[in-house]
CSV table of C-alpha atoms and ligand atoms in Angstrom, one decimal:
chain,number,residue,atom,x,y,z
S,1,UNK,CA,112.5,167.6,160.6
S,2,UNK,CA,110.8,170.0,163.1
S,3,UNK,CA,108.4,171.1,160.3
S,4,UNK,CA,107.4,167.5,159.7
S,5,UNK,CA,106.9,166.9,163.4
S,6,UNK,CA,104.8,170.0,163.7
S,7,UNK,CA,102.6,169.0,160.7
S,8,UNK,CA,102.3,165.4,162.2
S,9,UNK,CA,101.2,166.9,165.5
S,10,UNK,CA,98.6,169.1,163.9
S,11,UNK,CA,97.3,166.1,162.0
S,12,UNK,CA,97.3,164.0,165.1
S,13,UNK,CA,95.4,166.7,167.1
S,14,UNK,CA,92.8,167.0,164.3
S,15,UNK,CA,92.4,163.2,164.5
S,16,UNK,CA,92.0,163.2,168.3
S,17,UNK,CA,88.7,165.0,167.9
S,18,UNK,CA,87.1,161.7,167.0
S,19,UNK,CA,87.4,160.5,170.6
S,20,UNK,CA,84.8,161.8,173.1
S,21,UNK,CA,87.5,161.8,175.8
S,22,UNK,CA,89.7,164.3,173.9
S,23,UNK,CA,86.8,166.6,173.0
S,24,UNK,CA,85.8,166.6,176.6
S,25,UNK,CA,89.3,167.1,178.0
S,26,UNK,CA,90.4,169.9,175.7
S,27,UNK,CA,87.2,171.8,176.7
S,28,UNK,CA,87.7,171.0,180.4
S,29,UNK,CA,91.2,172.2,180.4
S,30,UNK,CA,90.3,175.3,178.4
S,31,UNK,CA,92.8,174.4,175.6
S,32,UNK,CA,91.8,175.3,172.0
S,33,UNK,CA,93.2,172.4,169.9
S,34,UNK,CA,93.5,174.7,166.9
S,35,UNK,CA,96.0,176.8,168.7
S,36,UNK,CA,98.4,174.0,169.3
S,37,UNK,CA,100.5,174.4,166.1
S,38,UNK,CA,103.9,173.1,167.0
S,39,UNK,CA,105.6,170.6,169.2
S,40,UNK,CA,107.0,173.5,171.2
S,41,UNK,CA,103.4,174.6,171.9
S,42,UNK,CA,102.9,171.4,173.8
S,43,UNK,CA,105.2,172.5,176.5
S,44,UNK,CA,102.6,175.0,177.9
S,45,UNK,CA,99.8,172.4,178.1
S,46,UNK,CA,98.8,170.5,181.2
S,47,UNK,CA,98.9,166.8,181.6
S,48,UNK,CA,95.8,165.3,179.9
S,49,UNK,CA,96.0,161.7,181.0
S,50,UNK,CA,97.5,159.5,183.7
S,51,UNK,CA,97.3,155.7,184.4
S,52,UNK,CA,94.6,156.0,187.2
S,53,UNK,CA,92.4,158.0,184.8
S,54,UNK,CA,93.3,155.6,181.9
S,55,UNK,CA,92.0,152.7,184.1
S,56,UNK,CA,88.9,154.6,184.9
S,57,UNK,CA,88.3,155.2,181.2
S,58,UNK,CA,88.8,151.5,180.5
S,59,UNK,CA,86.2,150.5,183.1
S,60,UNK,CA,83.7,153.2,181.8
S,61,UNK,CA,84.0,152.1,178.2
S,62,UNK,CA,83.7,148.5,179.1
S,63,UNK,CA,80.4,149.3,180.8
S,64,UNK,CA,79.1,151.7,178.1
S,65,UNK,CA,80.6,150.5,174.8
S,66,UNK,CA,81.5,146.9,175.5
S,67,UNK,CA,85.3,147.3,175.0
S,68,UNK,CA,88.0,148.1,177.5
S,69,UNK,CA,90.0,150.7,175.5
S,70,UNK,CA,88.4,153.8,177.0
S,71,UNK,CA,86.6,156.6,175.1
S,72,UNK,CA,90.0,158.0,174.0
S,73,UNK,CA,90.0,155.2,171.4
S,74,UNK,CA,89.9,157.1,168.1
S,75,UNK,CA,89.7,154.1,165.7
S,76,UNK,CA,86.8,151.7,165.3
S,77,UNK,CA,87.2,148.9,167.8
S,78,UNK,CA,86.9,146.4,164.9
S,79,UNK,CA,90.1,147.9,163.5
S,80,UNK,CA,92.1,147.0,166.7
S,81,UNK,CA,94.2,144.0,165.6
S,82,UNK,CA,96.6,143.8,168.5
S,83,UNK,CA,96.5,144.4,172.2
S,84,UNK,CA,99.6,144.7,174.4
S,85,UNK,CA,100.3,145.9,177.9
S,86,UNK,CA,103.2,146.8,180.2
S,87,UNK,CA,104.4,144.2,182.7
S,88,UNK,CA,103.6,147.1,185.1
S,89,UNK,CA,102.3,147.0,188.6
S,90,UNK,CA,99.3,145.6,190.4
S,91,UNK,CA,95.7,146.2,189.6
S,92,UNK,CA,93.9,146.3,186.2
S,93,UNK,CA,96.5,146.2,183.4
S,94,UNK,CA,96.8,149.3,181.2
S,95,UNK,CA,96.0,148.2,177.6
S,96,UNK,CA,97.6,149.4,174.5
S,97,UNK,CA,95.4,148.9,171.4
S,98,UNK,CA,97.0,148.8,167.9
S,99,UNK,CA,95.5,149.0,164.5
S,100,UNK,CA,97.3,147.5,161.5
S,101,UNK,CA,99.0,150.8,160.8
S,102,UNK,CA,100.1,151.0,164.5
S,103,UNK,CA,101.5,147.5,164.3
S,104,UNK,CA,103.5,148.5,161.2
S,105,UNK,CA,104.7,151.6,163.0
S,106,UNK,CA,105.8,149.5,166.0
S,107,UNK,CA,107.6,147.1,163.7
S,108,UNK,CA,109.4,150.1,162.1
S,109,UNK,CA,110.4,151.5,165.5
S,110,UNK,CA,111.9,148.1,166.5
S,111,UNK,CA,113.7,147.9,163.2
S,112,UNK,CA,115.4,151.1,164.0
S,113,UNK,CA,116.6,149.6,167.3
S,114,UNK,CA,117.9,146.5,165.5
S,115,UNK,CA,119.9,148.7,163.1
S,116,UNK,CA,121.2,150.8,165.9
S,117,UNK,CA,122.5,147.7,167.6
S,118,UNK,CA,124.2,146.5,164.4
S,119,UNK,CA,121.8,143.7,163.7
S,120,UNK,CA,121.1,142.8,160.1
S,121,UNK,CA,118.5,140.7,158.2
S,122,UNK,CA,119.6,137.0,158.5
S,123,UNK,CA,120.9,137.3,162.0
S,124,UNK,CA,119.9,134.5,164.4
S,125,UNK,CA,118.1,135.8,167.5
S,126,UNK,CA,117.1,133.6,170.4
S,127,UNK,CA,114.4,135.3,172.5
S,128,UNK,CA,114.3,134.6,176.2
S,129,UNK,CA,111.7,137.1,177.2
S,130,UNK,CA,108.4,135.8,178.4
S,131,UNK,CA,106.2,135.2,175.3
S,132,UNK,CA,103.5,137.4,176.6
S,133,UNK,CA,101.4,140.4,175.5
S,134,UNK,CA,104.1,142.6,177.1
S,135,UNK,CA,106.0,144.9,174.8
S,136,UNK,CA,109.1,142.7,174.7
S,137,UNK,CA,107.0,139.5,174.3
S,138,UNK,CA,105.0,138.6,171.2
S,139,UNK,CA,105.2,142.1,169.7
S,140,UNK,CA,109.0,141.8,169.7
S,141,UNK,CA,108.8,138.4,168.0
S,142,UNK,CA,106.6,139.9,165.3
S,143,UNK,CA,109.0,142.8,164.7
S,144,UNK,CA,112.0,140.5,164.6
S,145,UNK,CA,110.4,138.3,161.9
S,146,UNK,CA,109.3,141.4,159.9
S,147,UNK,CA,112.9,142.7,160.0
S,148,UNK,CA,114.1,139.4,158.5
S,149,UNK,CA,115.8,138.0,161.6
S,150,UNK,CA,116.1,134.2,162.1
S,151,UNK,CA,113.9,134.3,165.1
S,152,UNK,CA,113.8,131.5,167.7
S,153,UNK,CA,111.0,132.3,170.3
S,154,UNK,CA,112.2,130.0,173.1
S,155,UNK,CA,110.7,132.2,175.8
S,156,UNK,CA,111.6,132.5,179.5
S,157,UNK,CA,108.8,130.0,180.3
S,158,UNK,CA,110.7,127.2,178.6
S,159,UNK,CA,113.2,127.3,181.5
S,160,UNK,CA,116.9,127.9,181.7
S,161,UNK,CA,118.0,124.4,180.6
S,162,UNK,CA,116.0,124.5,177.3
S,163,UNK,CA,117.1,128.1,176.6
S,164,UNK,CA,120.7,127.3,177.0
S,165,UNK,CA,120.5,124.1,174.9
S,166,UNK,CA,118.8,126.1,172.2
S,167,UNK,CA,121.6,128.7,172.3
S,168,UNK,CA,124.1,125.9,171.8
S,169,UNK,CA,122.0,124.4,168.9
S,170,UNK,CA,121.0,127.6,167.1
S,171,UNK,CA,124.3,129.6,167.5
S,172,UNK,CA,122.4,132.9,167.3
S,173,UNK,CA,124.3,136.2,167.0
S,174,UNK,CA,121.8,137.8,169.3
S,175,UNK,CA,120.3,136.9,172.7
S,176,UNK,CA,117.2,138.9,173.8
S,177,UNK,CA,116.2,138.7,177.5
S,178,UNK,CA,116.1,140.7,180.7
S,179,UNK,CA,119.5,141.6,182.2
S,180,UNK,CA,118.8,139.6,185.4
S,181,UNK,CA,118.1,136.5,183.2
S,182,UNK,CA,121.2,137.1,181.1
S,183,UNK,CA,123.1,137.1,184.4
S,184,UNK,CA,121.4,133.9,185.6
S,185,UNK,CA,122.2,132.1,182.3
S,186,UNK,CA,125.9,132.9,182.8
S,187,UNK,CA,125.8,131.2,186.2
S,188,UNK,CA,123.9,128.1,184.9
S,189,UNK,CA,125.7,127.5,181.6
S,190,UNK,CA,128.6,125.5,182.9
S,191,UNK,CA,126.4,123.0,184.8
S,192,UNK,CA,123.8,122.7,182.0
S,193,UNK,CA,126.0,122.7,178.9
S,194,UNK,CA,129.4,121.9,180.4
S,195,UNK,CA,130.7,125.1,178.8
S,196,UNK,CA,130.7,128.8,179.6
S,197,UNK,CA,128.1,131.3,178.3
S,198,UNK,CA,131.1,133.2,177.0
S,199,UNK,CA,131.9,130.3,174.6
S,200,UNK,CA,128.4,130.4,172.9
S,201,UNK,CA,129.4,133.1,170.4
S,202,UNK,CA,126.7,135.7,171.3
S,203,UNK,CA,127.7,139.1,169.9
S,204,UNK,CA,124.7,141.2,170.9
S,205,UNK,CA,122.6,141.1,174.1
S,206,UNK,CA,119.3,142.8,173.5
S,207,UNK,CA,118.1,143.7,177.0
S,208,UNK,CA,114.7,145.2,178.1
S,209,UNK,CA,112.0,144.7,180.7
S,210,UNK,CA,114.1,145.9,183.7
S,211,UNK,CA,116.0,149.1,184.0
S,212,UNK,CA,119.8,149.3,184.2
S,213,UNK,CA,121.3,147.2,181.4
S,214,UNK,CA,122.8,150.4,179.9
S,215,UNK,CA,124.6,151.4,183.1
S,216,UNK,CA,128.3,150.8,182.6
S,217,UNK,CA,128.7,148.5,185.7
S,218,UNK,CA,125.9,146.2,184.6
S,219,UNK,CA,126.9,146.3,181.0
S,220,UNK,CA,130.5,145.4,181.7
S,221,UNK,CA,129.5,142.5,183.9
S,222,UNK,CA,127.2,141.0,181.3
S,223,UNK,CA,129.7,141.6,178.5
S,224,UNK,CA,132.3,139.8,180.4
S,225,UNK,CA,130.1,136.8,181.1
S,226,UNK,CA,129.0,136.6,177.5
S,227,UNK,CA,132.5,136.7,176.0
S,228,UNK,CA,132.6,140.3,175.0
S,229,UNK,CA,129.1,140.7,173.6
S,230,UNK,CA,127.8,144.2,173.2
S,231,UNK,CA,124.9,145.0,175.6
S,232,UNK,CA,122.0,147.3,174.8
S,233,UNK,CA,119.2,148.4,177.0
S,234,UNK,CA,115.9,149.1,175.1
S,235,UNK,CA,112.9,151.0,176.3
S,236,UNK,CA,109.8,151.4,174.3
S,237,UNK,CA,107.8,149.3,171.8
S,238,UNK,CA,104.5,151.1,171.6
S,239,UNK,CA,103.1,154.5,170.4
S,240,UNK,CA,106.3,155.0,168.3
S,241,UNK,CA,108.6,155.1,171.4
S,242,UNK,CA,111.9,153.4,171.0
S,243,UNK,CA,115.1,154.2,172.9
S,244,UNK,CA,118.4,152.2,172.9
S,245,UNK,CA,121.5,152.6,175.1
S,246,UNK,CA,124.9,153.0,173.4
S,247,UNK,CA,128.4,151.9,174.7
S,248,UNK,CA,129.6,155.3,175.9
S,249,UNK,CA,131.7,155.1,179.1
S,250,UNK,CA,130.2,158.3,180.3
S,251,UNK,CA,126.7,157.0,180.1
S,252,UNK,CA,124.0,159.5,179.3
S,253,UNK,CA,121.0,157.2,178.9
S,254,UNK,CA,119.3,155.8,175.8
S,255,UNK,CA,119.3,157.3,172.4
S,256,UNK,CA,115.8,158.4,171.3
S,257,UNK,CA,115.4,156.8,167.9
S,258,UNK,CA,112.0,157.9,166.9
S,259,UNK,CA,111.4,161.6,167.7
S,260,UNK,CA,109.4,161.7,164.4
S,261,UNK,CA,106.9,159.2,165.7
S,262,UNK,CA,106.4,160.3,169.3
S,263,UNK,CA,107.4,163.3,171.5
S,264,UNK,CA,109.2,161.6,174.5
S,265,UNK,CA,111.5,164.2,175.9
S,266,UNK,CA,109.1,166.8,177.3
S,267,UNK,CA,109.3,167.3,181.0
S,268,UNK,CA,107.3,169.0,183.7
S,269,UNK,CA,108.1,169.7,187.4
S,270,UNK,CA,106.9,166.7,189.3
S,271,UNK,CA,105.3,168.8,192.0
S,272,UNK,CA,104.0,172.0,190.3
S,273,UNK,CA,103.5,170.3,186.8
S,274,UNK,CA,105.0,173.4,185.2
S,275,UNK,CA,106.9,172.8,182.0
S,276,UNK,CA,110.7,172.4,182.1
S,277,UNK,CA,112.7,173.4,179.0
S,278,UNK,CA,114.2,170.4,177.2
S,279,UNK,CA,117.8,171.3,177.8
S,280,UNK,CA,120.9,169.2,178.3
S,281,UNK,CA,120.8,167.6,181.8
S,282,UNK,CA,117.2,168.7,182.6
S,283,UNK,CA,115.3,166.4,185.0
S,284,UNK,CA,111.6,166.1,185.3
S,285,UNK,CA,108.4,164.1,184.9
S,286,UNK,CA,108.2,162.9,181.3
S,287,UNK,CA,105.0,163.7,179.4
S,288,UNK,CA,104.5,161.8,176.2
S,289,UNK,CA,102.6,162.8,173.0
S,290,UNK,CA,102.3,160.4,170.1
S,291,UNK,CA,102.5,162.0,166.6
S,292,UNK,CA,101.3,159.2,164.3
S,293,UNK,CA,99.3,156.8,166.4
S,294,UNK,CA,95.9,155.6,165.3
S,295,UNK,CA,94.1,153.4,167.9
S,296,UNK,CA,94.2,155.3,171.2
S,297,UNK,CA,96.9,157.9,170.9
S,298,UNK,CA,98.5,159.3,174.1
S,299,UNK,CA,98.4,163.1,174.2
S,300,UNK,CA,100.2,164.8,177.1
S,301,UNK,CA,100.2,161.5,178.9
S,302,UNK,CA,102.3,160.9,182.0
S,303,UNK,CA,102.9,157.5,183.5
S,304,UNK,CA,104.8,159.1,186.4
S,305,UNK,CA,108.3,158.4,185.3
S,306,UNK,CA,111.1,160.8,185.9
S,307,UNK,CA,113.7,161.2,183.2
S,308,UNK,CA,116.9,163.1,182.6
S,309,UNK,CA,117.2,164.5,179.1
S,310,UNK,CA,120.5,165.1,177.2
S,311,UNK,CA,120.6,167.2,174.1
S,312,UNK,CA,124.3,167.8,173.5
S,313,UNK,CA,126.1,165.3,171.3
S,314,UNK,CA,126.6,161.9,173.0
S,315,UNK,CA,130.2,160.9,174.0
S,316,UNK,CA,129.7,157.9,171.6
S,317,UNK,CA,129.6,160.4,168.8
S,318,UNK,CA,126.0,159.9,167.7
S,319,UNK,CA,123.7,163.0,167.5
S,320,UNK,CA,120.2,163.2,168.9
S,321,UNK,CA,118.6,163.4,172.3
S,322,UNK,CA,119.1,160.8,175.0
S,323,UNK,CA,116.9,159.9,178.0
S,324,UNK,CA,118.0,158.4,181.3
S,325,UNK,CA,115.4,156.9,183.6
S,326,UNK,CA,115.9,158.5,187.0
S,327,UNK,CA,112.9,157.0,188.9
S,328,UNK,CA,109.2,157.4,189.7
S,329,UNK,CA,107.5,160.6,190.7
S,330,UNK,CA,106.2,158.7,193.7
S,331,UNK,CA,109.8,158.3,194.9
S,332,UNK,CA,110.7,162.0,194.8
S,333,UNK,CA,112.1,163.3,198.0
S,334,UNK,CA,112.4,167.0,198.9
S,335,UNK,CA,115.0,167.8,201.6
S,336,UNK,CA,115.1,171.5,202.6
S,337,UNK,CA,113.8,172.4,199.1
S,338,UNK,CA,116.3,170.2,197.3
S,339,UNK,CA,114.8,167.5,195.0
S,340,UNK,CA,116.4,164.1,195.6
S,341,UNK,CA,115.7,160.9,193.7
S,342,UNK,CA,116.6,157.6,195.5
S,343,UNK,CA,118.3,156.4,192.3
S,344,UNK,CA,120.7,159.4,192.4
S,345,UNK,CA,121.6,158.4,196.0
S,346,UNK,CA,122.3,154.9,194.8
S,347,UNK,CA,124.5,156.3,192.0
S,348,UNK,CA,126.6,158.0,194.7
S,349,UNK,CA,127.1,154.7,196.5
S,350,UNK,CA,127.9,153.0,193.2
S,351,UNK,CA,130.6,155.6,192.6
S,352,UNK,CA,132.4,154.4,195.8
S,353,UNK,CA,132.5,150.6,194.8
S,354,UNK,CA,134.5,148.5,195.9
S,355,UNK,CA,134.7,150.3,199.3
S,356,UNK,CA,130.9,150.3,199.3
S,357,UNK,CA,128.7,147.5,197.8
S,358,UNK,CA,126.6,150.1,195.9
S,359,UNK,CA,123.4,149.2,197.7
S,360,UNK,CA,121.4,151.6,199.8
S,361,UNK,CA,118.1,152.1,201.6
S,362,UNK,CA,116.6,155.4,202.5
S,363,UNK,CA,114.7,155.3,205.7
S,364,UNK,CA,111.8,157.7,206.1
S,365,UNK,CA,109.5,158.2,209.1
S,366,UNK,CA,106.7,159.5,206.9
S,367,UNK,CA,105.4,159.3,203.4
S,368,UNK,CA,107.5,161.2,200.8
S,369,UNK,CA,108.1,163.7,199.3
S,370,UNK,CA,108.9,166.0,202.3
S,371,UNK,CA,111.7,164.9,204.4
S,372,UNK,CA,112.6,166.5,207.7
S,373,UNK,CA,116.5,166.7,207.6
S,374,UNK,CA,118.7,165.0,207.9
S,375,UNK,CA,117.9,162.4,205.2
S,376,UNK,CA,118.7,159.0,206.7
S,377,UNK,CA,120.6,156.6,204.4
S,378,UNK,CA,121.7,153.1,205.2
S,379,UNK,CA,124.6,152.0,203.0
S,380,UNK,CA,126.2,148.5,202.5
S,381,UNK,CA,130.0,148.3,202.9
S,382,UNK,CA,131.9,146.5,200.2
S,383,UNK,CA,132.9,142.8,200.5
S,384,UNK,CA,135.6,142.2,203.2
S,385,UNK,CA,135.6,145.8,204.5
S,386,UNK,CA,136.2,145.6,208.3
S,387,UNK,CA,133.8,147.4,210.7
S,388,UNK,CA,136.6,149.7,211.9
S,389,UNK,CA,136.5,151.3,208.5
S,390,UNK,CA,132.8,152.0,208.6
S,391,UNK,CA,133.0,155.6,210.2
S,392,UNK,CA,135.5,156.7,207.5
S,393,UNK,CA,133.2,155.3,204.7
S,394,UNK,CA,130.2,157.0,206.3
S,395,UNK,CA,132.0,160.3,206.2
S,396,UNK,CA,133.1,159.8,202.6
S,397,UNK,CA,129.7,158.9,201.4
S,398,UNK,CA,128.2,161.9,203.2
S,399,UNK,CA,130.8,164.2,201.6
S,400,UNK,CA,130.0,162.7,198.1
S,401,UNK,CA,126.3,163.2,198.7
S,402,UNK,CA,126.9,166.8,199.7
S,403,UNK,CA,129.1,167.4,196.7
S,404,UNK,CA,126.8,165.8,194.1
S,405,UNK,CA,123.3,166.3,195.5
S,406,UNK,CA,123.8,169.3,197.8
S,407,UNK,CA,122.4,167.5,200.9
S,408,UNK,CA,124.3,166.0,203.8
S,409,UNK,CA,122.7,162.8,205.0
S,410,UNK,CA,122.9,160.9,208.3
S,411,UNK,CA,124.7,157.7,207.2
S,412,UNK,CA,124.6,154.2,208.7
S,413,UNK,CA,127.0,151.7,207.3
S,414,UNK,CA,126.0,148.0,207.4
S,415,UNK,CA,128.0,144.9,206.3
S,416,UNK,CA,127.9,143.7,202.7
S,417,UNK,CA,124.9,141.4,201.9
S,418,UNK,CA,122.6,142.9,204.6
S,419,UNK,CA,119.9,144.0,202.1
S,420,UNK,CA,117.7,141.5,200.4
S,421,UNK,CA,118.6,141.3,196.7
S,422,UNK,CA,115.8,141.2,194.1
S,423,UNK,CA,115.8,140.4,190.4
S,424,UNK,CA,113.1,143.1,190.1
S,425,UNK,CA,112.9,146.7,190.7
S,426,UNK,CA,114.2,147.1,194.2
S,427,UNK,CA,112.5,149.5,196.5
S,428,UNK,CA,115.1,152.0,197.8
S,429,UNK,CA,112.7,153.6,200.2
S,430,UNK,CA,111.6,152.3,203.6
S,431,UNK,CA,108.8,154.1,205.3
S,432,UNK,CA,108.8,153.2,209.0
S,433,UNK,CA,105.8,155.4,210.1
S,434,UNK,CA,102.8,157.1,208.6
V,1,LIG,ZN1,125.6,157.4,172.7
């Protein structure tokens, strides 16, 4: 397999030469493309492209060439048959162009995810994601139909009532939606249908669009509400990236299902950008390189996500690498030389549920990453925990942080329900000054 990957990489690099951006960028960075022979050689290369630069390229090509795909588009713009984007952040959306071959490759990567989850042609699937250009929107519908699923694209925009009634009518084996929407449907089912979500016969929950559905606590809660359905978290859907969570109790992130289509486990240090070996447990900024993409292939592209990579066999028994999303490079904190990710601090709080609620905020008096110790963490107590127990919980949390993350924080305990809850990615950092 590594020989196939190396050959695919060499072919892809040869093909990149069609794009002015890549010709320029290899020269600028002093990298001779002919000397990149293997996937392992990529480890020594700098980052070629990031979202701010991608947006700049989009603006420039719109002005110069009349299309917004940047001059790293390798294919003829008339061969672009599909455009998607991430639900991402503010500002100009980052566009992903696909040729017909890319669409086929995306369908194939989704098909692997369906098989991994135990789905089979003929299965009924009700889709409750927004029917958008986002990766789990229209592109997912297309892939489901191609894979032979009985696809019912209800869409989140139809509203909770309609979606629940369609579930009762279609009796699908699979429900596809965000984890927060799946949770909302559990709450609404009795009033809308007069019966529980657990009684609807859903066997598989296909979750995406928000992080966390693979985490055991979230997974168990959704499984219970949906009558024992298996819950899978999916990340990917473009460039040959597709990762799916398994049901291991000792959760090690999502299985990488298409290492032959895209290199997605290479890491660099978030501050120095030096390569980090892909070893079991390694943490770093993920740098992605497509191996078989046609339209505008990412090569050493970082979107600023921090992953942990696992290479030893998974506790679920399946081989292959896994990736766990740790956070964003922008959220990295450095406390006395120790790198700390807010999500890791939240994990420590989650390990002390039910004495703690599992919710935290990190309070900074200036922009990250450097933190003058101690790191200040505000932690919610669990439901019904009396204030007189707060000092003891603060000490336990500080000990657990010291044990697991090698830093000792200053802890403030607040009552359960103090922090605002959000269905979307919650900010764990509060910066009080500049
Ligand atoms: Zn596994």
